[in-house]
CSV table of C-alpha atoms in Angstrom, one decimal:
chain,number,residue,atom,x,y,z
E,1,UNK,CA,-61.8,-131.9,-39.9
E,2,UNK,CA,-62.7,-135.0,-37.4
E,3,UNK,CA,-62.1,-134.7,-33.8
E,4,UNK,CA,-61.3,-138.2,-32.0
E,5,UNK,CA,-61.3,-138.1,-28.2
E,6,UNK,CA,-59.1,-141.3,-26.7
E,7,UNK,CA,-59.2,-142.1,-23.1
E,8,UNK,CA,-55.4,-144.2,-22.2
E,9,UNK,CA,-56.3,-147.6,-20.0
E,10,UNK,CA,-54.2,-146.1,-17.3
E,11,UNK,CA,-56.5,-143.6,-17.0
E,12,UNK,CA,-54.6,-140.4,-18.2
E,13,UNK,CA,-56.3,-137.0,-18.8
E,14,UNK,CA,-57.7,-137.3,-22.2
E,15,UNK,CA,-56.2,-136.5,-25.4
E,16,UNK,CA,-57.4,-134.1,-28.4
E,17,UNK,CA,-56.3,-135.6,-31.8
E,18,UNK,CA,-56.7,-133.9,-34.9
E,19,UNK,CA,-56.5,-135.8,-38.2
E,20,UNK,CA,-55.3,-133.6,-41.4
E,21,UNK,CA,-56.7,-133.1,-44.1
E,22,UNK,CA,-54.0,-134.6,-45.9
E,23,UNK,CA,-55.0,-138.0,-44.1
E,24,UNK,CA,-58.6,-138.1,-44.1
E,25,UNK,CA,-58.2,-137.6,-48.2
E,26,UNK,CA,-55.9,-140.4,-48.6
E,27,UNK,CA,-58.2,-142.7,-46.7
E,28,UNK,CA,-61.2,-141.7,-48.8
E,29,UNK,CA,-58.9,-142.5,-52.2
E,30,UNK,CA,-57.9,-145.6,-50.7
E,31,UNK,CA,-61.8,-147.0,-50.0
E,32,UNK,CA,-62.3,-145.8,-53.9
E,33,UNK,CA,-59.8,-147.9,-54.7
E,34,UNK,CA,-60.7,-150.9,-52.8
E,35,UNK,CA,-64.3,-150.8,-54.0
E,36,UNK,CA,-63.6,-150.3,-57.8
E,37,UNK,CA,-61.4,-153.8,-57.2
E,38,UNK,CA,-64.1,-155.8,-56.1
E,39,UNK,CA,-65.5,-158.8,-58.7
E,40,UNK,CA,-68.8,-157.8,-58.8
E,41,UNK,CA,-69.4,-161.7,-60.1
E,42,UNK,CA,-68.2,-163.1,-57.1
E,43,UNK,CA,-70.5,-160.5,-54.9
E,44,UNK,CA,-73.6,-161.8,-57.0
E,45,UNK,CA,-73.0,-165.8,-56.4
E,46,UNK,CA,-72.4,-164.9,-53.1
E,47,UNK,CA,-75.8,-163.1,-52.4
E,48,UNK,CA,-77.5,-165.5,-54.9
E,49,UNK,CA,-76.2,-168.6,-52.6
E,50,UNK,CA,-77.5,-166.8,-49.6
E,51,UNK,CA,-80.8,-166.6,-51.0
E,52,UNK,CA,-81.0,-170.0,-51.9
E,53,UNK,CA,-79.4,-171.4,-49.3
E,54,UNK,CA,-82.0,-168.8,-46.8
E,55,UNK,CA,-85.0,-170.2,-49.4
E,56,UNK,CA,-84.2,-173.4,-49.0
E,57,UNK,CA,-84.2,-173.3,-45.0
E,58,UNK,CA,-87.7,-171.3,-44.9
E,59,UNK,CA,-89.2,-174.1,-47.0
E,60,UNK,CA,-87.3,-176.6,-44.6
E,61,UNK,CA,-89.1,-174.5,-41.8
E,62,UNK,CA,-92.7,-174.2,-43.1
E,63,UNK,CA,-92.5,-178.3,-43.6
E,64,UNK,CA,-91.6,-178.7,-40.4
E,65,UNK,CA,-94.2,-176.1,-39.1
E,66,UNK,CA,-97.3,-177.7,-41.1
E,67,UNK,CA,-96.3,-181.1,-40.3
E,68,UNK,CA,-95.9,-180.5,-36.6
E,69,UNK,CA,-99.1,-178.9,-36.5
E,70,UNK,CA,-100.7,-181.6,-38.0
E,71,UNK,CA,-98.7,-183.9,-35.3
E,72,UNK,CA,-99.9,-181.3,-32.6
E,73,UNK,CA,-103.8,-182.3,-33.6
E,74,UNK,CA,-104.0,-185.5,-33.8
E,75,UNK,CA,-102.1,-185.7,-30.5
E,76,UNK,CA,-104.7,-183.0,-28.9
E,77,UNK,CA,-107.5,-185.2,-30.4
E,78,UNK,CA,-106.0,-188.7,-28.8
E,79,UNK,CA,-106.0,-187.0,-25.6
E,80,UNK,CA,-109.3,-185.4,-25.7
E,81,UNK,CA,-111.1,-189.0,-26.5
E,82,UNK,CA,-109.2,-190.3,-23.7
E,83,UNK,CA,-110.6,-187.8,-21.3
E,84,UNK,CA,-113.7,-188.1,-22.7
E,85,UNK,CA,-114.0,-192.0,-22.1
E,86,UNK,CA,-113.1,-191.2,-18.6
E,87,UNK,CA,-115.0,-188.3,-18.0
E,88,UNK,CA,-113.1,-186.4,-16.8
E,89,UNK,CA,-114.2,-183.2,-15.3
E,90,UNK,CA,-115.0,-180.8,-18.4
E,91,UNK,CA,-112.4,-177.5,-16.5
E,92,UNK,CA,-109.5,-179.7,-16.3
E,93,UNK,CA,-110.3,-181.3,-19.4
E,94,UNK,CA,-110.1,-178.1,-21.2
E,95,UNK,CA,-107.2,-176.7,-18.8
E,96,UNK,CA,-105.6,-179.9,-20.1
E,97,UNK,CA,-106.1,-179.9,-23.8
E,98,UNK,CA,-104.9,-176.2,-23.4
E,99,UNK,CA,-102.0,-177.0,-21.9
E,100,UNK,CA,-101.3,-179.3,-24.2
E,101,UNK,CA,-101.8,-177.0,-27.6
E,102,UNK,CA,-99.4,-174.4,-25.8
E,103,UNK,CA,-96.3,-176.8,-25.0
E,104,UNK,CA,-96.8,-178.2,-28.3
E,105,UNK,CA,-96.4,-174.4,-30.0
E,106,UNK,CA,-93.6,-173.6,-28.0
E,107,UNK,CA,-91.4,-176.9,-29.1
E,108,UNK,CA,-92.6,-176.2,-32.6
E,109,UNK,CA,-91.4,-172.6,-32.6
E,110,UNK,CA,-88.0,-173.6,-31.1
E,111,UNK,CA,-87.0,-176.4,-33.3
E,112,UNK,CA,-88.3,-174.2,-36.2
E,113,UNK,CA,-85.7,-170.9,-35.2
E,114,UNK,CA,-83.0,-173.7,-34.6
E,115,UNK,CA,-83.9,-174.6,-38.2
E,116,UNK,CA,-83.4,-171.0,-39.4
E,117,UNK,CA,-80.2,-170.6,-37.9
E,118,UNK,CA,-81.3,-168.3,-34.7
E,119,UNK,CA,-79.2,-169.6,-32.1
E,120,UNK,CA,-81.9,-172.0,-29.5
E,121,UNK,CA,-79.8,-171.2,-26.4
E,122,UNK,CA,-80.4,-167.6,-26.8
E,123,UNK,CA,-84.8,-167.8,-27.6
E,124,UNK,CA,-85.1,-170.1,-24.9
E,125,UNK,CA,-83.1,-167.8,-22.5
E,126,UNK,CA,-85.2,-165.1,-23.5
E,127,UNK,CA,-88.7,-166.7,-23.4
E,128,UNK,CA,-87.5,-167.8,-19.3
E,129,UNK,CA,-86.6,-164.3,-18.7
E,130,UNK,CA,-89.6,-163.3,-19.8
E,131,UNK,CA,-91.7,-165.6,-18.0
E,132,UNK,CA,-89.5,-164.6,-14.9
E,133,UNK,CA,-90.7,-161.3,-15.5
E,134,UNK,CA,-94.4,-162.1,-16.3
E,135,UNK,CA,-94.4,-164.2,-13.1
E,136,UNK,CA,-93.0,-161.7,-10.8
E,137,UNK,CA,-95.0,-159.5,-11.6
E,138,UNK,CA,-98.2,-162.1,-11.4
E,139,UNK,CA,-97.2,-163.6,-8.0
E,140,UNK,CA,-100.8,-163.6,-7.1
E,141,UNK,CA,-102.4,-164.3,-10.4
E,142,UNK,CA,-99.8,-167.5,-10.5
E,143,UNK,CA,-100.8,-168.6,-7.2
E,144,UNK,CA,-104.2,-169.0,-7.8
E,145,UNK,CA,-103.4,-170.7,-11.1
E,146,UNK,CA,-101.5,-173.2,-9.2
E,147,UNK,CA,-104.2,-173.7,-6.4
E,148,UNK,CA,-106.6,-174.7,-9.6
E,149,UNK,CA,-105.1,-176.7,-11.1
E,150,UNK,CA,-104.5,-178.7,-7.4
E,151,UNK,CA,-108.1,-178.5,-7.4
E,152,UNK,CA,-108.6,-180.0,-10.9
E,153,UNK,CA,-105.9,-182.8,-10.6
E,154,UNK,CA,-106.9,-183.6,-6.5
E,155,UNK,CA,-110.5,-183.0,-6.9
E,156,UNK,CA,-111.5,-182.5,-3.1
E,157,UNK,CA,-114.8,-181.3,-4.7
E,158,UNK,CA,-116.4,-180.8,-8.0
E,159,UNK,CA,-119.0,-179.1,-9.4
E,160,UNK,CA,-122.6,-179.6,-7.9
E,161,UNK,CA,-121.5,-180.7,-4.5
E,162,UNK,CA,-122.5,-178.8,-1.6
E,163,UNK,CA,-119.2,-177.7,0.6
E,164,UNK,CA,-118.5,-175.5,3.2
E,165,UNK,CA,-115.1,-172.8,2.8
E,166,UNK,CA,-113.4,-169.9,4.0
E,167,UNK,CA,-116.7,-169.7,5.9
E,168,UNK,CA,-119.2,-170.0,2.7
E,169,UNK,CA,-121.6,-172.7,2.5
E,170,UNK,CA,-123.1,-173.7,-1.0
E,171,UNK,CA,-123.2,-175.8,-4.4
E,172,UNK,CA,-120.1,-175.3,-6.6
E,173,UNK,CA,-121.4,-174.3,-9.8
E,174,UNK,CA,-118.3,-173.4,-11.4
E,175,UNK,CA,-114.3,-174.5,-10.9
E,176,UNK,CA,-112.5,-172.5,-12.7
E,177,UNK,CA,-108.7,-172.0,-12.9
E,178,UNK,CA,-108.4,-169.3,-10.8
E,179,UNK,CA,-111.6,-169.4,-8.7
E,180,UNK,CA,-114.1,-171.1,-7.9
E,181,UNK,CA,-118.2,-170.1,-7.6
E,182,UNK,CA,-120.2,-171.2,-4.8
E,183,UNK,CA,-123.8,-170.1,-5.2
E,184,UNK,CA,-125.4,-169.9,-1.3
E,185,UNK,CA,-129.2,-171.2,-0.5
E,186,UNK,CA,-130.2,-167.4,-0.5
E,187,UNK,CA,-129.1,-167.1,-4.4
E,188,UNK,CA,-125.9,-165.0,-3.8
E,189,UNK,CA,-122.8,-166.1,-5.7
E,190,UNK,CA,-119.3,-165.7,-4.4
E,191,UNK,CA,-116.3,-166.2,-6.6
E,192,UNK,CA,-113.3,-167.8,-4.0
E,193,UNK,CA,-109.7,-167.4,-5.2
E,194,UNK,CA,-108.4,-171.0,-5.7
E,195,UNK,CA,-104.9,-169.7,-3.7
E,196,UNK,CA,-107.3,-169.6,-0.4
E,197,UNK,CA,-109.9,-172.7,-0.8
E,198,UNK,CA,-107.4,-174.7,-2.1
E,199,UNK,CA,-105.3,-174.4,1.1
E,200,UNK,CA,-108.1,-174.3,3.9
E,201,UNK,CA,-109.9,-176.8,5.2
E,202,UNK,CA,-112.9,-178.1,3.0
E,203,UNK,CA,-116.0,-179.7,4.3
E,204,UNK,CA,-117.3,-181.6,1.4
E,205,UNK,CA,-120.9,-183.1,2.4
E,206,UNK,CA,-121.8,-184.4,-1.1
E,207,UNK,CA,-118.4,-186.5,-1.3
E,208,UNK,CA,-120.0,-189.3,0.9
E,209,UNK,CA,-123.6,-191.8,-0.8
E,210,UNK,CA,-125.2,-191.1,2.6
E,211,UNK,CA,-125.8,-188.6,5.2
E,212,UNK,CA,-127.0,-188.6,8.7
E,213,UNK,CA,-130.3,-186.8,9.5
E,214,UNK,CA,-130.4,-185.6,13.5
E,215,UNK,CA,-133.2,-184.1,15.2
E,216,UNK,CA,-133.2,-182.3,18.7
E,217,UNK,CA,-136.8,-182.0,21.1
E,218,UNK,CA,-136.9,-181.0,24.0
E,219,UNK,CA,-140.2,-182.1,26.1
E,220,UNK,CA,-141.2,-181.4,29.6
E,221,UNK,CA,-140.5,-183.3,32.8
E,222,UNK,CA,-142.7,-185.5,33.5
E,223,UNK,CA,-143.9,-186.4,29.7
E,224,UNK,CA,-143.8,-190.2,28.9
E,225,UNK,CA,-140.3,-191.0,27.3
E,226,UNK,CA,-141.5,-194.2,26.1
E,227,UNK,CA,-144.4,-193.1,24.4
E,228,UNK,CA,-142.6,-190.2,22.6
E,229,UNK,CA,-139.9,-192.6,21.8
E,230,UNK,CA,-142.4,-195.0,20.1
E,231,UNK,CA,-144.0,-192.0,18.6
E,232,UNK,CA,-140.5,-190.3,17.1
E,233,UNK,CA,-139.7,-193.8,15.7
E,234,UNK,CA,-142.5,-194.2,13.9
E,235,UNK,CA,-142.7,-190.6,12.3
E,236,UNK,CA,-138.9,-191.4,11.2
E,237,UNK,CA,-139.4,-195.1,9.8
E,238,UNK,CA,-143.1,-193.9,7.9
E,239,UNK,CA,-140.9,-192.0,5.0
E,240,UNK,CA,-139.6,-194.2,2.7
E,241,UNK,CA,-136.4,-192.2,2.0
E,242,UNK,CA,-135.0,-193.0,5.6
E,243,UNK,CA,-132.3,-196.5,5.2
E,244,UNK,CA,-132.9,-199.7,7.7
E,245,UNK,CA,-129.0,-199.8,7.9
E,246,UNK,CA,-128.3,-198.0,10.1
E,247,UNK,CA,-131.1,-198.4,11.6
E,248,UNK,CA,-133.0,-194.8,12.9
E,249,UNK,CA,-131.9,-194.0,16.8
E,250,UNK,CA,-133.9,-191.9,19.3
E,251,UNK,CA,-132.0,-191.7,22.6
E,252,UNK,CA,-132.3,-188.5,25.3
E,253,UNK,CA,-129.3,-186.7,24.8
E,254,UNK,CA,-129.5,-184.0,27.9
E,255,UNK,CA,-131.1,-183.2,31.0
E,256,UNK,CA,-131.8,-179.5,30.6
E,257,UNK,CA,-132.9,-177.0,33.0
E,258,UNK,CA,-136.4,-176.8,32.1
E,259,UNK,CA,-136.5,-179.6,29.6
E,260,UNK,CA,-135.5,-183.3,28.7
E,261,UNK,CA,-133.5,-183.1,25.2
E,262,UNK,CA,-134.2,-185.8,23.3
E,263,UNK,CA,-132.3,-186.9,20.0
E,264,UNK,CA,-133.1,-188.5,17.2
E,265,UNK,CA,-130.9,-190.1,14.5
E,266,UNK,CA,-131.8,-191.4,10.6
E,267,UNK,CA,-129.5,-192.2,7.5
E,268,UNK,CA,-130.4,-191.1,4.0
E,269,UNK,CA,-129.3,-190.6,0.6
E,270,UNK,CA,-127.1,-187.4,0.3
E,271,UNK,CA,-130.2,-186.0,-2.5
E,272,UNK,CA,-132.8,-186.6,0.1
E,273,UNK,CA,-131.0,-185.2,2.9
E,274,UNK,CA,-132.7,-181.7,3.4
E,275,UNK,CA,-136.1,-182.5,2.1
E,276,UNK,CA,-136.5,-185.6,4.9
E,277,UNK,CA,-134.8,-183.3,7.8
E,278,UNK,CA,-137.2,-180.6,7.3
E,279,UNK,CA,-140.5,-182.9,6.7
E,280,UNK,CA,-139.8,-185.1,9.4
E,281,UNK,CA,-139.3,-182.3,11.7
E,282,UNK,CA,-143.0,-180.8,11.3
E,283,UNK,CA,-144.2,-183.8,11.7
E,284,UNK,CA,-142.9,-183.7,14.7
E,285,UNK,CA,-144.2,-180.1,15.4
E,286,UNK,CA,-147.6,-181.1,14.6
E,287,UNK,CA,-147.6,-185.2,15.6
E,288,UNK,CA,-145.8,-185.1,19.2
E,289,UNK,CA,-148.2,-183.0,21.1
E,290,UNK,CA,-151.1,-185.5,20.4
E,291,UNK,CA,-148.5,-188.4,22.1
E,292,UNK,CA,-148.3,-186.6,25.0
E,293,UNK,CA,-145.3,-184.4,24.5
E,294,UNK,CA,-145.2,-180.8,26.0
E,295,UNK,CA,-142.7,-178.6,24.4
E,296,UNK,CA,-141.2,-176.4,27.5
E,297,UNK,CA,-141.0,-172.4,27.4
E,298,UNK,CA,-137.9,-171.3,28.9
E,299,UNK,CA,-138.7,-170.8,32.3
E,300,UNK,CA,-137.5,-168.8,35.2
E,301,UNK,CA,-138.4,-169.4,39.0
E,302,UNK,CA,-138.3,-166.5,40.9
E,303,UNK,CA,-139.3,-166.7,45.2
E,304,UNK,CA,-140.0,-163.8,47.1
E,305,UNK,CA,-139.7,-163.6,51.2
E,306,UNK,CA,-141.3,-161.8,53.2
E,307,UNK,CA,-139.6,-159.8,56.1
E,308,UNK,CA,-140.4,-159.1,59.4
């Protein structure tokens, strides 16, 4: 015997209901009966139309599939010359074409399980739950996604310039879409998650053709300024590499304690920056002394008194 349990919408106690023997016999006769009536033809044409009908949509599908990949190529290769020509930079020209392959998939897949007869509505719904879930659970993966590719498409600095971030200074070497690799003059290389660079202020000193050059030397009181003035001028304007326009300045920039601060200004090519600050500045060191300038020890004047 079967035992049913029923629970009443009004929410009565619940009933035990026993079906007889009797019953549960008749029932079983009654299926018999019913499945020795069926046309076994009309079963067969049925499940034979099905198949052809489900053959004939999978070769519908596999068309459509081959055909839009084909599309999806030639559209990936038209963009890729295009980026090419421009030169665009080679991360977000792959982050492109990437992008590009993946969207292209995705449509191709839907239209193919609307072609099947999977309801679209429902595998769309399911693919933005999913990504819901995927990006929940990647907040901060996502984020520094989305600060490369601002990177990539704004471009505040590429790869080879010489910036200064989240208190790193160095050459870019690498931008990639969720960091980016700065490589520091001592040879250490620090990885930077896009998220933070891409959202702090960024000094950028190979953006600009040219680049200031200053110099600070103190000299002692009393030293000819216009001598060493003459003599700075023409240490800066004997290398080449220095530009006419602007034309190199030497001014004194501060009275010190123990010294007179004198500054000195020259433009250059951003490549020639460091090598011309660093050369003109021994020659300086070893040139200034024989025009007459003393460089000043810090000095500290101490009187004693005497009492009675």
């Amino acid at each position: 015997m079967f035992k049913f349990q029923i629970q009443t919408p009004a929410a009565e106690p619940i009933e035990q209901l026993i079906v007889p023997d009797s019953v549960q016999k008749a029932r079983f006769a009654e299926t018999i009966k019913e499945l020795s009536n069926l046309d076994m033809h009309e079963i067969f044409k049925e499940i034979l139309s099905w198949l052809v009908w489900t053959g004939i949509k999978v070769c519908i599908a596999l068309l459509i599939y081959y055909v839009g990949r084909w599309l999806l190529h030639r559209l990936v290769n038209m963009f890729d010359r295009i980026m090419t020509r421009r030169g665009t930079e080679i991360t977000l020209h792959t982050f492109l074409l990437t992008l590009i392959r993946t969207c292209g998939y995705i449509v191709l897949v839907v239209v193919i399980v609307s072609v099947l007869g999977v309801d679209s509505a429902s595998f769309v719904a399911i693919l933005a739950s999913m990504g819901l879930a995927i990006g929940m659970a990647l907040s901060g993966t996502l984020q520094n996604f989305a600060g490369g590719v601002m990177i990539l498409v704004l471009r505040p600095y590429k790869v080879g310039d010489y910036i200064e971030a989240q208190g790193v200074k160095g050459t870019v070497q690498a931008i990639r879409l969720f960091t980016t690799t700065i490589t520091t003059f001592d040879k250490q290389t620090i990885y930077i998650p896009n998220n933070s660079i891409s959202t702090s202020i960024i000094n950028n000193y190979s953006a600009a053709d040219k680049r200031r050059c200053s110099w600070k030397i103190s000299v002692s009181y009393g030293d000819d300024y216009d001598v060493i003035r003459a003599a700075m001028l023409e240490i800066i304007k004997r290398d080449s590499r220095v530009l006419d326009d602007p034309a190199p300045y030497v001014r004194i920039d501060n009275l010190a304690d123990s010294a007179v601060v004198i500054e000195a200004r020259a433009w250059v090519m951003n490549a020639d920056y460091w090598d011309v600050l660093d050369r003109i500045m021994e020659a300086f060191y070893k040139e200034l002394p024989e025009r007459g300038a003393n460089f000043p020890f810090p000095q500290l004047d101490v009187h004693l008194s005497k009492e009675n």
